[in-house]
Amino acid sequence: MEKRISGHTGLMALFGTPVGHSGSPAMYNFSFQHDGLDYAYMAFDVTEEEMPKVFESIRLLNMRGGNFTMPCKNIAAQLVDKLSPAAEIIGACNVFVNDDGVITGHITDGVGFVKNLELNGAPVKDKKVVVLGAGGAATAIQVQCALDGAREITIFNKNDAFFERTLQTAEKIKKAVPDCVVNVYDIDDTAKMTEEIQSSDIFANATIVGMKPLDDQSVVKDLSAFRPGLVVADAVYNPEETKLLREAKEAGCTCVGGKGMLLWQGVAAFKLYTGQDMPVDDVKKLFFS
Ligand code: NAD
């Protein structure tokens, strides 16, 4: 690694807090070296309030690109020069690309989710998709599914601080993709949820339920919602197999875990700022097994 860095090496980075646990520096530096790309990737612990200074630094150091994580994804979308269509609808970005001083914000979480489904034999085009959640992951998934041709999207969320955002997301999707039917319901309406899952092709959890320390819980209370042939996906990747996926598997559903979404959002980011393909097979073996 030391030998690889020279006076010409370009800097890329992850910004957010906390970032100390992030696997991104190891994954991207490995990929740069593998592909012979003259970049180095670091992680910087910064708050939302520090983001204007981060953008000054990106410009000053002529950084080619990088990533934003929580809690900086929303403020980043206000500080970039341009937004991709999905980032514009969502109002958040997790990737930036600097083209000669013009910084574009992208969001690849939804792209990673859809790609992961495709690789598991479940393309979203013309499908009815039920998505639980209204946070960062859920919004990205809902918007990308609509942009990629889902026929109908049903959103369930707790009647908490996120609910207003759920309604706003639904309106934004309807405006951007008028052909897509979007409905919003309260997550505590179990009967409605069962009915909606039963009539859907793909069901996804994008809440924090199932993630440690909520790993003894599942968002689905009535297991009669499940049937063989239903695709059940979880954005949660820690633990790798959530209670939701365990119960869905027992009911004969096709299950898709959150690790693939994590991998493929990174692959999409790499392509955006390098223009090249990440060595996915090696990255998978080294960082995702
Ligand atoms: P967030 O904080 O933005 O949103 C949290 C969501 O969970 C909200 O919709 C909230 O209403 C809901 N929620 C909270 N407590 C709940 C409860 N008790 N019952 C039902 N709903 C509840 O979080 P986020 O960034 O969107 O992350 C959500 C999950 O997705 C996390 O587990 C995160 O690790 C995962 N994630 C995965 C990837 C990936 O690449 N696989 C990417 C981003 C996030």
mmCIF file with all atom_site columns, N, CA and C and ligand atoms in Angstrom, residues 133-137 157-158 160 162 187 206-209 211 235-237 258 261-262, ligand 1:
data_model
loop_
_atom_site.group_PDB
_atom_site.id
_atom_site.type_symbol
_atom_site.label_atom_id
_atom_site.label_alt_id
_atom_site.label_comp_id
_atom_site.label_asym_id
_atom_site.label_entity_id
_atom_site.label_seq_id
_atom_site.pdbx_PDB_ins_code
_atom_site.Cartn_x
_atom_site.Cartn_y
_atom_site.Cartn_z
_atom_site.occupancy
_atom_site.B_iso_or_equiv
_atom_site.pdbx_formal_charge
_atom_site.auth_seq_id
_atom_site.auth_comp_id
_atom_site.auth_asym_id
_atom_site.auth_atom_id
_atom_site.pdbx_PDB_model_num
ATOM   1   N N   . GLY A 1 133 ? -40.924 0.809  6.213  1.00 0.00 ? 133 GLY A N   1
ATOM   2   C CA  . GLY A 1 133 ? -39.936 1.784  6.639  1.00 0.00 ? 133 GLY A CA  1
ATOM   3   C C   . GLY A 1 133 ? -40.056 3.087  5.883  1.00 0.00 ? 133 GLY A C   1
ATOM   4   N N   . ALA A 1 134 ? -39.491 4.146  6.494  1.00 0.00 ? 134 ALA A N   1
ATOM   5   C CA  . ALA A 1 134 ? -39.531 5.462  5.860  1.00 0.00 ? 134 ALA A CA  1
ATOM   6   C C   . ALA A 1 134 ? -38.233 6.212  6.104  1.00 0.00 ? 134 ALA A C   1
ATOM   7   N N   . GLY A 1 135 ? -37.207 5.481  6.556  1.00 0.00 ? 135 GLY A N   1
ATOM   8   C CA  . GLY A 1 135 ? -35.914 6.103  6.797  1.00 0.00 ? 135 GLY A CA  1
ATOM   9   C C   . GLY A 1 135 ? -35.086 6.136  5.517  1.00 0.00 ? 135 GLY A C   1
ATOM   10  N N   . GLY A 1 136 ? -33.776 6.291  5.698  1.00 0.00 ? 136 GLY A N   1
ATOM   11  C CA  . GLY A 1 136 ? -32.879 6.429  4.551  1.00 0.00 ? 136 GLY A CA  1
ATOM   12  C C   . GLY A 1 136 ? -32.941 5.233  3.610  1.00 0.00 ? 136 GLY A C   1
ATOM   13  N N   . ALA A 1 137 ? -32.799 4.025  4.158  1.00 0.00 ? 137 ALA A N   1
ATOM   14  C CA  . ALA A 1 137 ? -32.765 2.824  3.311  1.00 0.00 ? 137 ALA A CA  1
ATOM   15  C C   . ALA A 1 137 ? -34.112 2.617  2.623  1.00 0.00 ? 137 ALA A C   1
ATOM   16  N N   . ASN A 1 157 ? -45.358 2.180  7.652  1.00 0.00 ? 157 ASN A N   1
ATOM   17  C CA  . ASN A 1 157 ? -44.415 2.702  8.647  1.00 0.00 ? 157 ASN A CA  1
ATOM   18  C C   . ASN A 1 157 ? -45.116 2.984  9.960  1.00 0.00 ? 157 ASN A C   1
ATOM   19  N N   . LYS A 1 158 ? -44.316 3.019  11.012 1.00 0.00 ? 158 LYS A N   1
ATOM   20  C CA  . LYS A 1 158 ? -44.838 3.394  12.332 1.00 0.00 ? 158 LYS A CA  1
ATOM   21  C C   . LYS A 1 158 ? -45.367 4.810  12.255 1.00 0.00 ? 158 LYS A C   1
ATOM   22  N N   . ASP A 1 160 ? -44.675 7.332  13.621 1.00 0.00 ? 160 ASP A N   1
ATOM   23  C CA  . ASP A 1 160 ? -43.684 8.076  14.414 1.00 0.00 ? 160 ASP A CA  1
ATOM   24  C C   . ASP A 1 160 ? -43.204 9.300  13.618 1.00 0.00 ? 160 ASP A C   1
ATOM   25  N N   . PHE A 1 162 ? -41.187 9.588  11.444 1.00 0.00 ? 162 PHE A N   1
ATOM   26  C CA  . PHE A 1 162 ? -40.909 9.311  10.040 1.00 0.00 ? 162 PHE A CA  1
ATOM   27  C C   . PHE A 1 162 ? -42.172 9.309  9.174  1.00 0.00 ? 162 PHE A C   1
ATOM   28  N N   . ILE A 1 187 ? -48.009 0.764  10.129 1.00 0.00 ? 187 ILE A N   1
ATOM   29  C CA  . ILE A 1 187 ? -47.392 -0.558 10.316 1.00 0.00 ? 187 ILE A CA  1
ATOM   30  C C   . ILE A 1 187 ? -48.130 -1.385 11.389 1.00 0.00 ? 187 ILE A C   1
ATOM   31  N N   . ALA A 1 206 ? -37.228 -2.542 5.569  1.00 0.00 ? 206 ALA A N   1
ATOM   32  C CA  . ALA A 1 206 ? -36.150 -1.552 5.583  1.00 0.00 ? 206 ALA A CA  1
ATOM   33  C C   . ALA A 1 206 ? -36.266 -0.693 6.843  1.00 0.00 ? 206 ALA A C   1
ATOM   34  N N   . THR A 1 207 ? -36.820 -1.306 7.913  1.00 0.00 ? 207 THR A N   1
ATOM   35  C CA  . THR A 1 207 ? -36.799 -0.650 9.228  1.00 0.00 ? 207 THR A CA  1
ATOM   36  C C   . THR A 1 207 ? -35.591 -1.210 9.989  1.00 0.00 ? 207 THR A C   1
ATOM   37  N N   . ILE A 1 208 ? -35.414 -0.728 11.202 1.00 0.00 ? 208 ILE A N   1
ATOM   38  C CA  . ILE A 1 208 ? -34.294 -1.242 12.011 1.00 0.00 ? 208 ILE A CA  1
ATOM   39  C C   . ILE A 1 208 ? -34.694 -2.512 12.779 1.00 0.00 ? 208 ILE A C   1
ATOM   40  N N   . VAL A 1 209 ? -35.955 -2.941 12.640 1.00 0.00 ? 209 VAL A N   1
ATOM   41  C CA  . VAL A 1 209 ? -36.421 -4.146 13.339 1.00 0.00 ? 209 VAL A CA  1
ATOM   42  C C   . VAL A 1 209 ? -35.728 -5.369 12.732 1.00 0.00 ? 209 VAL A C   1
ATOM   43  N N   . MET A 1 211 ? -32.487 -5.823 13.278 1.00 0.00 ? 211 MET A N   1
ATOM   44  C CA  . MET A 1 211 ? -31.076 -5.478 13.459 1.00 0.00 ? 211 MET A CA  1
ATOM   45  C C   . MET A 1 211 ? -30.748 -5.511 14.950 1.00 0.00 ? 211 MET A C   1
ATOM   46  N N   . ALA A 1 235 ? -33.274 -5.342 4.378  1.00 0.00 ? 235 ALA A N   1
ATOM   47  C CA  . ALA A 1 235 ? -32.135 -4.420 4.242  1.00 0.00 ? 235 ALA A CA  1
ATOM   48  C C   . ALA A 1 235 ? -31.147 -4.648 5.383  1.00 0.00 ? 235 ALA A C   1
ATOM   49  N N   . VAL A 1 236 ? -31.646 -5.174 6.482  1.00 0.00 ? 236 VAL A N   1
ATOM   50  C CA  . VAL A 1 236 ? -30.773 -5.438 7.643  1.00 0.00 ? 236 VAL A CA  1
ATOM   51  C C   . VAL A 1 236 ? -29.743 -6.492 7.259  1.00 0.00 ? 236 VAL A C   1
ATOM   52  N N   . TYR A 1 237 ? -28.459 -6.223 7.574  1.00 0.00 ? 237 TYR A N   1
ATOM   53  C CA  . TYR A 1 237 ? -27.416 -7.199 7.239  1.00 0.00 ? 237 TYR A CA  1
ATOM   54  C C   . TYR A 1 237 ? -26.666 -7.698 8.473  1.00 0.00 ? 237 TYR A C   1
ATOM   55  N N   . GLY A 1 258 ? -29.573 -8.621 3.434  1.00 0.00 ? 258 GLY A N   1
ATOM   56  C CA  . GLY A 1 258 ? -29.118 -7.256 3.200  1.00 0.00 ? 258 GLY A CA  1
ATOM   57  C C   . GLY A 1 258 ? -27.657 -7.110 2.801  1.00 0.00 ? 258 GLY A C   1
ATOM   58  N N   . MET A 1 261 ? -27.183 -6.156 -0.844 1.00 0.00 ? 261 MET A N   1
ATOM   59  C CA  . MET A 1 261 ? -27.518 -4.746 -1.093 1.00 0.00 ? 261 MET A CA  1
ATOM   60  C C   . MET A 1 261 ? -26.307 -3.865 -0.764 1.00 0.00 ? 261 MET A C   1
ATOM   61  N N   . LEU A 1 262 ? -25.659 -4.195 0.362  1.00 0.00 ? 262 LEU A N   1
ATOM   62  C CA  . LEU A 1 262 ? -24.478 -3.441 0.798  1.00 0.00 ? 262 LEU A CA  1
ATOM   63  C C   . LEU A 1 262 ? -23.350 -3.546 -0.237 1.00 0.00 ? 262 LEU A C   1
HETATM 64  P P1  . NAD B 2 .   ? -33.371 5.143  9.690  1.00 0.00 ? 1   NAD B P1  1
HETATM 65  O O1  . NAD B 2 .   ? -33.051 5.488  11.094 1.00 0.00 ? 1   NAD B O1  1
HETATM 66  O O2  . NAD B 2 .   ? -33.225 6.182  8.637  1.00 0.00 ? 1   NAD B O2  1
HETATM 67  O O3  . NAD B 2 .   ? -34.876 4.602  9.624  1.00 0.00 ? 1   NAD B O3  1
HETATM 68  C C1  . NAD B 2 .   ? -35.368 3.724  10.602 1.00 0.00 ? 1   NAD B C1  1
HETATM 69  C C2  . NAD B 2 .   ? -36.737 3.211  10.192 1.00 0.00 ? 1   NAD B C2  1
HETATM 70  O O4  . NAD B 2 .   ? -37.139 2.201  11.141 1.00 0.00 ? 1   NAD B O4  1
HETATM 71  C C3  . NAD B 2 .   ? -37.851 4.262  10.208 1.00 0.00 ? 1   NAD B C3  1
HETATM 72  O O5  . NAD B 2 .   ? -38.747 4.010  9.139  1.00 0.00 ? 1   NAD B O5  1
HETATM 73  C C4  . NAD B 2 .   ? -38.561 4.026  11.560 1.00 0.00 ? 1   NAD B C4  1
HETATM 74  O O6  . NAD B 2 .   ? -39.907 4.443  11.558 1.00 0.00 ? 1   NAD B O6  1
HETATM 75  C C5  . NAD B 2 .   ? -38.443 2.503  11.618 1.00 0.00 ? 1   NAD B C5  1
HETATM 76  N N1  . NAD B 2 .   ? -38.548 1.986  12.982 1.00 0.00 ? 1   NAD B N1  1
HETATM 77  C C6  . NAD B 2 .   ? -37.806 2.310  14.064 1.00 0.00 ? 1   NAD B C6  1
HETATM 78  N N2  . NAD B 2 .   ? -38.183 1.585  15.134 1.00 0.00 ? 1   NAD B N2  1
HETATM 79  C C7  . NAD B 2 .   ? -39.199 0.772  14.719 1.00 0.00 ? 1   NAD B C7  1
HETATM 80  C C8  . NAD B 2 .   ? -40.004 -0.212 15.350 1.00 0.00 ? 1   NAD B C8  1
HETATM 81  N N3  . NAD B 2 .   ? -39.836 -0.524 16.630 1.00 0.00 ? 1   NAD B N3  1
HETATM 82  N N4  . NAD B 2 .   ? -40.942 -0.841 14.596 1.00 0.00 ? 1   NAD B N4  1
HETATM 83  C C9  . NAD B 2 .   ? -41.111 -0.544 13.284 1.00 0.00 ? 1   NAD B C9  1
HETATM 84  N N5  . NAD B 2 .   ? -40.376 0.370  12.645 1.00 0.00 ? 1   NAD B N5  1
HETATM 85  C C10 . NAD B 2 .   ? -39.421 1.022  13.344 1.00 0.00 ? 1   NAD B C10 1
HETATM 86  O O7  . NAD B 2 .   ? -32.489 3.872  9.339  1.00 0.00 ? 1   NAD B O7  1
HETATM 87  P P2  . NAD B 2 .   ? -31.923 3.403  7.898  1.00 0.00 ? 1   NAD B P2  1
HETATM 88  O O8  . NAD B 2 .   ? -30.627 4.046  7.641  1.00 0.00 ? 1   NAD B O8  1
HETATM 89  O O9  . NAD B 2 .   ? -32.992 3.540  6.878  1.00 0.00 ? 1   NAD B O9  1
HETATM 90  O O10 . NAD B 2 .   ? -31.623 1.848  8.176  1.00 0.00 ? 1   NAD B O10 1
HETATM 91  C C11 . NAD B 2 .   ? -32.651 0.900  8.324  1.00 0.00 ? 1   NAD B C11 1
HETATM 92  C C12 . NAD B 2 .   ? -32.024 -0.502 8.287  1.00 0.00 ? 1   NAD B C12 1
HETATM 93  O O11 . NAD B 2 .   ? -31.490 -0.733 6.977  1.00 0.00 ? 1   NAD B O11 1
HETATM 94  C C13 . NAD B 2 .   ? -30.848 -0.667 9.269  1.00 0.00 ? 1   NAD B C13 1
HETATM 95  O O12 . NAD B 2 .   ? -30.870 -1.986 9.769  1.00 0.00 ? 1   NAD B O12 1
HETATM 96  C C14 . NAD B 2 .   ? -29.616 -0.488 8.391  1.00 0.00 ? 1   NAD B C14 1
HETATM 97  O O13 . NAD B 2 .   ? -28.487 -1.192 8.854  1.00 0.00 ? 1   NAD B O13 1
HETATM 98  C C15 . NAD B 2 .   ? -30.110 -1.106 7.085  1.00 0.00 ? 1   NAD B C15 1
HETATM 99  N N6  . NAD B 2 .   ? -29.407 -0.587 5.901  1.00 0.00 ? 1   NAD B N6  1
HETATM 100 C C16 . NAD B 2 .   ? -28.887 -1.506 5.071  1.00 0.00 ? 1   NAD B C16 1
HETATM 101 C C17 . NAD B 2 .   ? -28.224 -1.102 3.939  1.00 0.00 ? 1   NAD B C17 1
HETATM 102 C C18 . NAD B 2 .   ? -27.646 -2.156 3.043  1.00 0.00 ? 1   NAD B C18 1
HETATM 103 O O14 . NAD B 2 .   ? -26.877 -1.795 2.147  1.00 0.00 ? 1   NAD B O14 1
HETATM 104 N N7  . NAD B 2 .   ? -27.984 -3.418 3.249  1.00 0.00 ? 1   NAD B N7  1
HETATM 105 C C19 . NAD B 2 .   ? -28.100 0.260  3.628  1.00 0.00 ? 1   NAD B C19 1
HETATM 106 C C20 . NAD B 2 .   ? -28.670 1.196  4.506  1.00 0.00 ? 1   NAD B C20 1
HETATM 107 C C21 . NAD B 2 .   ? -29.315 0.752  5.654  1.00 0.00 ? 1   NAD B C21 1
#
